[in-house]
Amino acid sequence: MLGLMQDWPLLVSKVLDHAATYHGDQEIVSRTTEGPVERCTYKELHSRARRVAKRLEAQGIKKGDVVATMAWNNARHMEAWYGIMGMGAVCHTLNPRLFPEQLVYIMNHAEDQLLFVETTFVPLIEAVADKLQTVKGVVIMTDAAHMPDTKIENAICYEDWLAEADDDYTWPQFDENTAAGLCYTSGTTGNPKGVLYSHKSNVIHGMLANAADTLGLTSGEVILPVVPMFHANAWAIAFAAPMAGAKLVMPGPKMDGESIYELLDGEKVTATAAVPTVWLMLLGFLEENNLELPHLNQVVIGGSACPPSMIETFEKKYGVEVFHAWGMTEMSPIGTLGRLKGKHAGIPWDEKLSLKAKQGRPPFTVEVKITDDEGNELPRDGKAFGHLLVRGPAISKSYMKGEGGEILDDDGWFDTGDVATLDPDGYMQITDRAKDVIKSGGEWISSIDLENLAVGHPDVAEAAVIGIEHPKWDERPLLIIVRKEGTEVSKEDILSFMDGKIAKWWMPDDVAFVKEIPHNATGKILKTALRETFKDYVLPTA
Ligand code: AMP
């Protein structure tokens, strides 16, 4: 027997309808690419998004066509995003930090038909334009006054283009499983693979993000997603904020400490989210200028491991609660978030910090388990670590065009490539990426734990650990350090700082100092590049 409830497809256009109808006067504040901070409302954004949809149809874009954006977080990107998805096309967010060859590969692979691009990235597109096989037009996201001189053929000025359509447009209704968004994984090996979100998965994931134990956005919240819309839906915020009617503050191209502080303070931001490197810049700026964060209540940190020292600084020095989160592009992306449970109220700070340093627990609709190499499930005791597998309605079942073949096992589990522990309360802790873990004498050493510890030293700006071949132990850890400017910290200082805080056999065999650690397009340490740089390194213990 079927239920007798209404057939109301979960389409992302409904999210913006809701925001415009019930939170029409709520603001979206954007630092524009041209410089000034501008304001609009959900009602205005709704009108402009429908104009985008109508104009796209006039352009000949059809349901299922892929339309790319290479854009910062701002209102224009939001209206293009909702316009594209709302009319049934697929919004392919491009990461401008990709290498040009990767960009060409993914744009051709996705068969992008039309490209919206910020003026910032016009030179990048000019350099690859002749290699783009499917793109029929390029819309430059600015007004006539700021239109750059460009060699791109058929370049169109966004505001002129949009002026040709009014907002007399009704969103089409279609199957909620229709593709809505496309985001390629930044993959450190092989070609990037396309993760194809559906309307339904985006709506479910937005609601999951708004659950009180996840981001828990409300209409009273002022949220600043520093995490880009091109990095997996700005971690759901592009959907969750309009669903909740939260005020959105968009940082545009400026993500340095000073610019983020200006918005946090000026717009009285209450919640924000980004990768640890962004927060390093902000904390450095606050410290240098003796500033406070009186309005901010919560900061979500994920994308790579958040060192406990960062959690401690935010919470103890600035009174801002940190939620460590973990996820992946393939998971829309939220997988876990580290809110404590009621029973943890009043636990001593040290215990609280070790719990908060874990990556958190899964919200409803995300299932997680850990297994050994043979696929046997391991105990949820907080000690056993194994391959982390996930399942849920906002998690990929296959990559675009079937690249990479079958990605689910017979029971529908997706192997994240991460190694983790799970405790009886569901808190998950990432030990490492499976390929980054250091295999020493048949045992595993977590590179993340060593990095977290090393960055706790006051003179260390950044740390990375890789395994170096060792004649006796297979691999031993090499600690690679970027010193804070103006400091002269030595190998001995760092090793004695770490001594006693970890098992003796986990201690790095050597410390190398570098000026810079390479990062990939989403800000993660590029261990493949480090392994290449240090491939002939001989450890003093070898
Ligand atoms: P991406 O698809 O680019 O978002 O990358 C996903 C991967 O980033 C995960 O599989 C993890 O290896 C890593 N990652 C994300 N969040 C965290 C975190 N909080 N701690 C450690 N690793 C993380």
Coordinates of C-alpha atoms and ligand atoms in Angstrom, one line a residue:
M1 CA 0.0 0.0 0.0
L2 CA 1.4 3.4 -0.9
G3 CA 1.2 6.4 1.4
L4 CA -1.3 9.1 0.6
M5 CA 0.9 12.2 0.9
Q6 CA 1.5 14.8 -1.8
D7 CA 4.0 14.2 -4.5
W8 CA 6.3 17.2 -3.9
P9 CA 9.6 16.7 -5.6
L10 CA 12.6 17.9 -3.6
L11 CA 13.8 20.5 -6.1
V12 CA 16.4 23.2 -5.2
S13 CA 14.2 25.9 -6.8
K14 CA 11.9 25.3 -3.8
V15 CA 14.7 26.3 -1.4
L16 CA 14.9 29.7 -3.0
D17 CA 11.1 30.0 -3.2
H18 CA 11.0 29.4 0.5
A19 CA 13.7 32.0 1.3
A20 CA 12.0 34.6 -0.9
T21 CA 8.5 34.0 0.5
Y22 CA 9.2 33.7 4.2
H23 CA 12.5 35.6 4.5
G24 CA 12.2 37.9 1.6
D25 CA 13.9 40.9 3.3
Q26 CA 16.8 38.9 4.7
E27 CA 20.2 40.1 3.4
I28 CA 22.9 38.6 1.3
V29 CA 26.0 40.7 1.7
S30 CA 28.8 40.2 -0.8
R31 CA 32.3 41.5 -1.1
T32 CA 32.2 42.1 -4.9
T33 CA 35.0 41.2 -7.2
E34 CA 35.2 44.9 -8.1
G35 CA 35.8 45.7 -4.5
P36 CA 32.8 47.3 -2.7
V37 CA 30.5 45.4 -0.3
E38 CA 27.0 45.1 -1.8
R39 CA 23.7 44.0 -0.3
C40 CA 20.6 42.3 -1.7
T41 CA 17.7 40.3 -0.3
Y42 CA 16.5 36.8 -0.9
K43 CA 13.5 38.3 -2.7
E44 CA 15.8 40.1 -5.1
L45 CA 18.0 37.1 -5.5
H46 CA 15.0 35.0 -6.3
S47 CA 13.9 37.4 -9.0
R48 CA 17.4 37.5 -10.5
A49 CA 17.8 33.7 -10.4
R50 CA 14.5 33.3 -12.4
R51 CA 15.8 35.9 -14.9
V52 CA 19.0 33.8 -15.2
A53 CA 16.8 30.7 -15.9
K54 CA 14.7 32.5 -18.5
R55 CA 17.8 34.0 -20.2
L56 CA 19.5 30.5 -20.3
E57 CA 16.4 29.1 -22.0
A58 CA 16.5 31.9 -24.5
Q59 CA 20.2 31.1 -25.1
G60 CA 19.2 27.5 -26.0
I61 CA 20.3 25.8 -22.8
K62 CA 18.1 22.8 -22.2
K63 CA 17.4 20.5 -19.2
G64 CA 20.4 18.3 -18.6
D65 CA 22.9 20.7 -20.3
V66 CA 26.0 21.4 -18.2
V67 CA 26.7 25.1 -17.4
A68 CA 29.9 25.9 -15.7
T69 CA 30.7 28.7 -13.2
M70 CA 34.2 29.9 -12.2
A71 CA 33.2 32.3 -9.5
W72 CA 33.8 33.5 -5.9
N73 CA 31.2 33.3 -3.2
N74 CA 28.9 36.3 -3.9
A75 CA 25.3 37.0 -4.7
R76 CA 25.9 36.8 -8.5
H77 CA 27.2 33.3 -8.1
M78 CA 24.2 32.3 -6.0
E79 CA 21.7 33.6 -8.5
A80 CA 23.5 31.9 -11.4
W81 CA 23.7 28.7 -9.3
Y82 CA 19.9 28.7 -8.5
G83 CA 19.0 29.8 -12.1
I84 CA 21.0 27.0 -13.7
M85 CA 19.8 24.3 -11.4
G86 CA 16.3 25.6 -11.1
M87 CA 15.7 25.4 -14.9
G88 CA 16.9 21.8 -14.9
A89 CA 20.5 22.3 -16.2
V90 CA 23.5 21.2 -14.2
C91 CA 25.7 23.7 -12.4
H92 CA 29.3 22.7 -12.8
T93 CA 31.4 24.6 -10.3
L94 CA 35.0 25.0 -11.4
N95 CA 37.9 25.3 -9.0
P96 CA 40.1 28.1 -10.4
R97 CA 43.1 26.7 -8.4
L98 CA 43.2 23.6 -10.6
F99 CA 46.1 23.3 -13.0
P100 CA 45.1 24.5 -16.5
E101 CA 45.4 20.9 -18.0
Q102 CA 43.1 19.6 -15.3
L103 CA 40.6 22.4 -16.0
V104 CA 40.6 21.6 -19.7
Y105 CA 40.2 18.0 -19.0
I106 CA 37.2 18.4 -16.7
M107 CA 35.4 21.0 -18.8
N108 CA 35.7 18.8 -21.9
H109 CA 34.8 15.7 -19.9
A110 CA 31.7 17.4 -18.4
E111 CA 30.8 18.8 -21.8
D112 CA 30.2 22.3 -20.4
Q113 CA 28.0 24.3 -22.8
L114 CA 28.3 27.7 -21.3
L115 CA 30.7 29.3 -18.9
F116 CA 30.1 32.0 -16.3
V117 CA 33.4 33.5 -15.3
E118 CA 34.6 36.2 -12.9
T119 CA 36.8 38.9 -14.3
T120 CA 39.6 37.6 -12.0
F121 CA 39.8 34.4 -14.1
V122 CA 39.5 35.8 -17.6
P123 CA 43.3 35.4 -18.2
L124 CA 43.0 31.7 -17.1
I125 CA 40.2 31.1 -19.5
E126 CA 41.9 33.0 -22.3
A127 CA 44.9 30.7 -22.0
V128 CA 42.9 27.5 -22.4
A129 CA 40.0 28.8 -24.6
D130 CA 41.1 27.1 -27.8
K131 CA 41.2 23.7 -26.0
L132 CA 37.6 23.8 -24.8
Q133 CA 35.7 21.6 -27.1
T134 CA 32.1 22.1 -26.1
V135 CA 31.8 25.7 -24.6
K136 CA 29.6 27.8 -26.9
G137 CA 29.7 31.0 -25.0
V138 CA 31.4 32.8 -22.1
V139 CA 29.5 35.1 -19.8
I140 CA 31.8 37.5 -17.9
M141 CA 30.3 38.1 -14.4
T142 CA 30.4 41.8 -14.3
D143 CA 28.7 45.0 -15.6
A144 CA 29.5 47.0 -18.7
A145 CA 31.6 49.5 -16.7
H146 CA 33.9 46.7 -15.5
M147 CA 34.0 44.6 -18.7
P148 CA 37.6 43.6 -19.4
D149 CA 39.2 43.7 -22.8
T150 CA 39.4 40.1 -23.7
K151 CA 40.5 37.7 -26.4
I152 CA 37.8 35.3 -25.5
E153 CA 35.5 34.9 -28.6
N154 CA 31.8 35.4 -27.9
A155 CA 32.5 36.9 -24.5
I156 CA 29.2 38.4 -23.1
C157 CA 28.8 40.9 -20.3
Y158 CA 26.7 39.3 -17.5
E159 CA 24.6 42.3 -16.6
D160 CA 23.8 43.1 -20.3
W161 CA 23.0 39.5 -20.9
L162 CA 20.7 39.3 -17.9
A163 CA 19.0 42.6 -18.8
E164 CA 17.5 40.8 -21.8
A165 CA 15.2 38.7 -19.6
D166 CA 12.5 39.6 -17.0
D167 CA 11.5 37.4 -14.0
D168 CA 8.2 36.3 -15.4
Y169 CA 9.2 32.7 -15.1
T170 CA 7.9 29.6 -13.4
W171 CA 10.3 27.0 -12.3
P172 CA 9.8 23.8 -14.2
Q173 CA 8.8 20.7 -12.2
F174 CA 10.6 17.4 -12.8
D175 CA 11.9 14.3 -11.1
E176 CA 13.8 15.0 -7.9
N177 CA 16.5 12.6 -9.0
T178 CA 17.5 14.9 -11.9
A179 CA 21.1 16.1 -11.8
A180 CA 21.6 19.5 -10.3
G181 CA 25.2 20.1 -9.5
L182 CA 28.6 18.8 -10.6
C183 CA 31.9 19.1 -8.7
Y184 CA 35.1 17.3 -9.6
T185 CA 37.2 15.8 -6.9
S186 CA 40.6 17.4 -6.6
G187 CA 42.2 13.9 -6.8
T188 CA 45.9 13.8 -6.0
T189 CA 46.4 10.9 -8.4
G190 CA 44.8 10.3 -11.8
N191 CA 42.3 12.5 -13.5
P192 CA 39.7 14.3 -11.4
K193 CA 36.3 12.5 -11.2
G194 CA 32.9 14.2 -11.4
V195 CA 30.5 14.0 -8.5
L196 CA 27.0 14.6 -9.8
Y197 CA 24.6 15.8 -7.1
S198 CA 20.8 15.5 -7.7
H199 CA 18.1 17.9 -6.6
K200 CA 17.0 15.4 -4.0
S201 CA 20.5 14.8 -2.6
N202 CA 21.1 18.6 -2.3
V203 CA 17.8 19.2 -0.5
I204 CA 18.3 16.3 1.9
H205 CA 21.9 17.4 2.5
G206 CA 20.8 21.0 3.2
M207 CA 18.3 19.7 5.8
L208 CA 20.9 17.5 7.3
A209 CA 23.2 20.5 7.6
N210 CA 20.4 22.5 9.3
A211 CA 19.8 19.8 12.0
A212 CA 20.4 21.3 15.4
D213 CA 23.4 18.9 16.0
T214 CA 25.0 19.7 12.7
L215 CA 25.4 23.4 11.5
G216 CA 21.9 24.1 13.0
L217 CA 21.3 27.3 11.1
T218 CA 18.3 29.5 12.0
S219 CA 16.8 32.7 10.7
G220 CA 18.7 34.5 13.4
E221 CA 22.1 33.3 12.3
V222 CA 24.6 35.4 10.3
I223 CA 26.7 32.9 8.4
L224 CA 29.9 33.6 6.5
P225 CA 30.9 30.6 4.3
V226 CA 34.6 31.2 3.6
V227 CA 34.6 27.7 2.1
P228 CA 34.0 28.3 -1.6
M229 CA 30.9 27.3 -3.4
F230 CA 33.2 25.4 -5.8
H231 CA 34.3 23.2 -2.9
A232 CA 31.3 20.9 -2.5
N233 CA 28.4 23.3 -2.2
A234 CA 30.2 25.6 0.3
W235 CA 29.8 22.6 2.7
A236 CA 25.9 22.8 2.2
I237 CA 25.7 26.5 3.2
A238 CA 24.5 27.5 -0.3
F239 CA 21.4 25.5 0.4
A240 CA 21.2 25.5 4.2
A241 CA 21.3 29.3 4.6
P242 CA 18.3 30.1 2.3
M243 CA 16.4 27.1 3.8
A244 CA 16.8 28.6 7.2
G245 CA 16.5 32.2 6.1
A246 CA 19.9 33.0 7.6
K247 CA 21.7 36.2 6.7
L248 CA 24.5 35.3 4.3
V249 CA 27.8 37.1 4.2
M250 CA 29.9 36.2 1.1
P251 CA 33.7 37.0 1.1
G252 CA 34.2 37.2 -2.6
P253 CA 37.9 37.0 -3.6
K254 CA 39.4 38.1 -0.3
M255 CA 40.1 35.4 2.2
D256 CA 43.1 36.9 4.0
G257 CA 42.9 37.5 7.8
E258 CA 42.2 41.2 7.6
S259 CA 39.4 40.9 5.0
I260 CA 37.7 38.1 6.8
Y261 CA 37.9 40.0 10.1
E262 CA 36.4 43.1 8.6
L263 CA 33.3 41.1 7.5
L264 CA 33.1 39.1 10.8
D265 CA 33.1 42.3 12.8
G266 CA 31.2 44.7 10.4
E267 CA 28.4 42.3 9.6
K268 CA 28.2 40.8 13.2
V269 CA 28.7 37.3 11.8
T270 CA 27.7 34.5 14.3
A271 CA 28.8 31.4 12.4
T272 CA 31.5 30.7 9.8
A273 CA 33.2 27.7 8.1
A274 CA 36.5 27.1 6.4
V275 CA 39.6 25.0 6.2
P276 CA 42.4 25.3 8.9
T277 CA 44.7 27.4 6.7
V278 CA 42.1 30.2 6.5
W279 CA 41.8 30.2 10.3
L280 CA 45.6 30.3 10.7
M281 CA 45.6 33.6 8.7
L282 CA 42.7 35.0 10.7
L283 CA 44.2 34.0 14.1
G284 CA 47.6 35.5 13.1
F285 CA 45.8 38.8 12.1
L286 CA 43.9 38.9 15.4
E287 CA 47.0 38.3 17.4
E288 CA 49.1 41.0 15.6
N289 CA 46.4 43.6 16.0
N290 CA 45.1 42.7 19.4
L291 CA 41.5 42.2 18.2
E292 CA 38.5 40.2 19.6
L293 CA 35.6 38.3 18.0
P294 CA 32.7 39.5 20.1
H295 CA 29.9 38.4 17.7
L296 CA 31.1 35.0 16.5
N297 CA 29.6 32.0 18.3
Q298 CA 30.7 29.0 16.2
V299 CA 33.3 28.2 13.6
V300 CA 33.2 25.0 11.6
I301 CA 36.7 23.7 10.7
G302 CA 37.2 20.8 8.2
G303 CA 38.7 19.8 4.9
S304 CA 41.9 18.7 6.7
A305 CA 42.5 17.9 10.3
C306 CA 42.1 20.8 12.7
P307 CA 44.9 20.8 15.2
P308 CA 43.8 20.8 18.9
S309 CA 45.9 23.9 19.4
M310 CA 43.6 25.8 17.0
I311 CA 40.5 24.6 18.9
E312 CA 42.0 25.7 22.1
T313 CA 42.9 29.2 20.8
F314 CA 39.4 29.8 19.4
E315 CA 37.6 28.6 22.5
K316 CA 39.9 29.8 25.3
K317 CA 41.2 33.0 23.9
Y318 CA 38.3 34.2 21.8
G319 CA 35.3 32.4 23.3
V320 CA 34.2 30.9 20.0
E321 CA 33.0 27.3 19.9
V322 CA 34.8 25.1 17.3
F323 CA 33.1 22.3 15.6
H324 CA 35.5 20.0 13.8
A325 CA 33.9 18.5 10.7
W326 CA 34.8 15.9 8.2
G327 CA 33.4 15.1 4.8
M328 CA 34.2 14.7 1.1
T329 CA 33.0 16.0 -2.2
E330 CA 31.4 12.6 -2.7
M331 CA 29.3 13.2 0.4
S332 CA 27.9 16.5 -0.6
P333 CA 30.1 16.9 1.6
I334 CA 29.2 16.7 5.3
G335 CA 30.0 13.3 6.9
T336 CA 30.5 14.1 10.6
L337 CA 30.5 17.1 12.9
G338 CA 31.8 17.3 16.4
R339 CA 29.1 18.7 18.6
L340 CA 29.2 17.3 22.1
K341 CA 26.3 15.4 23.6
G342 CA 24.3 16.4 26.7
K343 CA 26.2 13.9 28.8
H344 CA 29.4 15.7 28.1
A345 CA 28.3 18.9 29.9
G346 CA 30.8 19.8 32.6
I347 CA 33.6 17.3 31.5
P348 CA 37.1 18.6 32.2
W349 CA 38.7 20.8 29.5
D350 CA 41.3 18.2 28.6
E351 CA 38.7 15.5 27.9
K352 CA 36.5 18.0 26.0
L353 CA 39.5 19.0 23.8
S354 CA 40.3 15.4 22.9
L355 CA 36.7 14.8 22.0
K356 CA 36.5 18.0 20.0
A357 CA 39.7 17.1 18.2
K358 CA 38.0 14.1 16.8
Q359 CA 36.1 14.7 13.5
G360 CA 32.7 14.3 15.1
R361 CA 29.7 12.0 14.6
P362 CA 27.4 11.5 11.7
P363 CA 24.0 13.3 11.4
F364 CA 20.9 11.4 10.4
T365 CA 21.2 10.0 6.8
V366 CA 24.9 9.3 7.0
E367 CA 25.9 5.8 8.0
V368 CA 29.6 5.0 8.8
K369 CA 31.6 1.9 9.7
I370 CA 35.2 0.8 9.8
T371 CA 36.6 -2.4 8.4
D372 CA 39.9 -4.4 8.2
D373 CA 41.6 -5.2 4.9
E374 CA 39.3 -8.1 4.3
G375 CA 36.2 -6.1 4.8
N376 CA 35.3 -7.4 8.3
E377 CA 33.7 -4.7 10.4
L378 CA 35.9 -3.5 13.3
P379 CA 34.6 -2.7 16.8
R380 CA 33.3 0.8 17.6
D381 CA 35.6 1.1 20.7
G382 CA 37.6 4.2 19.9
K383 CA 40.8 2.2 19.5
A384 CA 40.5 -0.1 16.5
F385 CA 41.2 1.7 13.3
G386 CA 40.4 0.7 9.8
H387 CA 39.0 1.7 6.4
L388 CA 36.2 4.2 6.8
L389 CA 33.1 3.3 4.8
V390 CA 29.9 5.4 4.3
R391 CA 26.4 5.1 3.0
G392 CA 23.5 7.5 2.6
P393 CA 21.2 9.3 0.2
A394 CA 23.5 12.3 -0.3
I395 CA 26.6 10.1 -1.1
S396 CA 27.8 9.2 -4.6
K397 CA 26.9 5.9 -6.1
S398 CA 29.1 6.4 -9.1
Y399 CA 31.2 9.1 -10.8
M400 CA 30.3 11.1 -13.9
K401 CA 30.2 8.8 -16.9
G402 CA 31.1 5.8 -14.8
E403 CA 34.8 6.8 -14.4
G404 CA 36.6 4.6 -11.9
G405 CA 34.0 1.8 -12.4
E406 CA 31.9 0.4 -9.5
I407 CA 32.5 2.5 -6.4
L408 CA 30.1 0.8 -4.0
D409 CA 30.5 -2.7 -2.5
D410 CA 27.6 -5.3 -2.6
D411 CA 25.9 -3.7 0.4
G412 CA 26.1 -0.2 -1.0
W413 CA 29.1 1.1 1.1
F414 CA 31.5 3.6 -0.3
D415 CA 35.2 3.4 0.8
T416 CA 36.3 6.9 1.6
G417 CA 40.0 6.2 1.4
D418 CA 40.4 7.4 5.0
V419 CA 41.5 5.3 7.9
A420 CA 39.6 6.1 11.2
T421 CA 38.5 5.0 14.6
L422 CA 34.8 5.1 15.8
D423 CA 33.9 5.3 19.5
P424 CA 30.7 3.9 21.1
D425 CA 29.1 7.3 21.0
G426 CA 29.7 7.5 17.2
Y427 CA 32.6 10.0 17.3
M428 CA 34.9 9.3 14.4
Q429 CA 38.6 10.2 14.4
I430 CA 40.6 10.2 11.2
T431 CA 43.9 8.4 11.6
D432 CA 45.1 9.3 8.1
R433 CA 44.4 8.9 4.4
A434 CA 45.0 5.2 3.7
K435 CA 47.8 6.2 1.4
D436 CA 49.5 8.6 3.8
V437 CA 49.7 6.4 6.8
I438 CA 53.3 5.5 7.7
K439 CA 53.9 1.8 7.8
S440 CA 56.6 1.1 10.3
G441 CA 57.6 -2.5 11.2
G442 CA 54.1 -3.7 10.3
E443 CA 52.4 -1.1 12.5
W444 CA 50.7 2.2 11.4
I445 CA 51.8 5.7 12.5
S446 CA 49.3 8.5 11.9
S447 CA 50.8 11.4 10.0
I448 CA 47.9 13.6 11.1
D449 CA 48.6 13.0 14.8
L450 CA 52.3 14.0 14.3
E451 CA 51.4 17.1 12.3
N452 CA 48.8 18.2 14.9
L453 CA 51.4 17.8 17.6
A454 CA 54.1 19.7 15.8
V455 CA 51.9 22.7 14.9
G456 CA 51.3 23.1 18.6
H457 CA 54.9 24.3 18.9
P458 CA 54.6 28.2 19.1
D459 CA 57.3 28.7 16.4
V460 CA 55.9 26.3 13.8
A461 CA 53.7 27.7 11.0
E462 CA 52.9 24.5 9.3
A463 CA 53.9 20.8 9.5
A464 CA 53.6 17.8 7.2
V465 CA 54.8 14.2 7.8
I466 CA 55.6 11.6 5.2
G467 CA 57.0 8.1 5.3
I468 CA 60.6 7.7 4.1
E469 CA 61.9 4.3 3.1
H470 CA 63.9 2.6 5.9
P471 CA 66.0 -0.6 5.5
K472 CA 64.8 -2.1 8.8
W473 CA 61.3 -0.7 9.4
D474 CA 60.0 -0.3 5.8
E475 CA 59.1 3.3 6.5
R476 CA 59.8 5.9 9.2
P477 CA 58.3 9.4 9.6
L478 CA 60.1 12.5 8.3
L479 CA 58.6 15.7 9.8
I480 CA 58.7 18.7 7.4
I481 CA 58.3 22.1 9.0
V482 CA 57.7 25.7 7.9
R483 CA 59.0 28.0 10.6
K484 CA 56.9 31.0 11.7
E485 CA 58.5 34.2 10.3
G486 CA 61.4 35.5 12.3
T487 CA 61.9 32.3 14.4
E488 CA 64.9 29.9 14.3
V489 CA 63.4 26.8 15.9
S490 CA 65.7 23.8 15.6
K491 CA 65.2 20.1 15.1
E492 CA 66.2 19.4 18.7
D493 CA 63.6 22.0 20.0
I494 CA 60.8 20.4 18.0
L495 CA 61.7 16.8 19.0
S496 CA 62.0 17.6 22.6
F497 CA 58.6 19.5 22.4
M498 CA 57.1 16.3 21.0
D499 CA 58.9 13.9 23.3
G500 CA 56.6 12.3 25.9
K501 CA 53.4 13.4 24.1
I502 CA 53.4 10.4 21.8
A503 CA 54.7 6.8 21.8
K504 CA 58.5 6.7 21.5
W505 CA 58.3 4.7 18.3
W506 CA 56.1 7.3 16.7
M507 CA 58.8 10.0 17.1
P508 CA 59.9 11.3 13.7
D509 CA 63.4 10.1 12.6
D510 CA 64.3 13.5 11.3
V511 CA 63.0 17.0 10.8
A512 CA 63.5 19.0 7.5
F513 CA 62.8 22.7 7.3
V514 CA 61.3 24.2 4.1
K515 CA 60.0 27.7 3.1
E516 CA 56.7 26.4 1.9
I517 CA 54.5 23.2 1.9
P518 CA 52.6 22.6 -1.4
H519 CA 48.8 22.5 -1.3
N520 CA 46.3 21.1 -3.7
A521 CA 43.3 23.1 -5.2
T522 CA 41.2 22.7 -2.0
G523 CA 44.0 23.7 0.4
K524 CA 45.1 20.2 1.5
I525 CA 48.8 19.4 1.9
L526 CA 50.0 17.8 -1.4
K527 CA 51.8 14.7 0.0
T528 CA 52.5 13.3 -3.4
A529 CA 54.6 16.4 -4.2
L530 CA 56.4 16.2 -0.9
R531 CA 57.1 12.5 -1.5
E532 CA 58.5 13.4 -4.9
T533 CA 60.7 16.2 -3.4
F534 CA 62.0 13.9 -0.6
K535 CA 62.2 10.7 -2.7
D536 CA 66.0 10.4 -2.3
Y537 CA 66.1 11.6 1.3
V538 CA 68.2 9.4 3.5
L539 CA 67.2 9.3 7.2
P540 CA 70.0 9.6 9.8
T541 CA 68.7 6.3 11.3
A542 CA 68.9 4.4 8.0
Ligands
AMP1 P1 37.5 16.7 -0.6 O1 36.7 15.8 -1.4 O2 38.4 17.6 -1.4 O3 36.6 17.6 0.3 O4 38.4 15.9 0.3 C1 37.9 14.9 1.2 C2 39.0 14.4 2.1 O5 39.6 15.4 2.9 C3 38.6 13.3 3.1 O6 38.5 12.1 2.5 C4 39.7 13.4 4.1 O7 40.8 12.7 3.8 C5 40.0 14.9 4.1 N1 39.4 15.6 5.2 C6 38.2 16.3 5.2 N2 37.9 16.8 6.4 C7 38.9 16.4 7.2 C8 39.2 16.5 8.6 N3 38.4 17.3 9.4 N4 40.2 15.9 9.2 C9 41.1 15.2 8.4 N5 40.9 15.0 7.1 C10 39.8 15.6 6.5

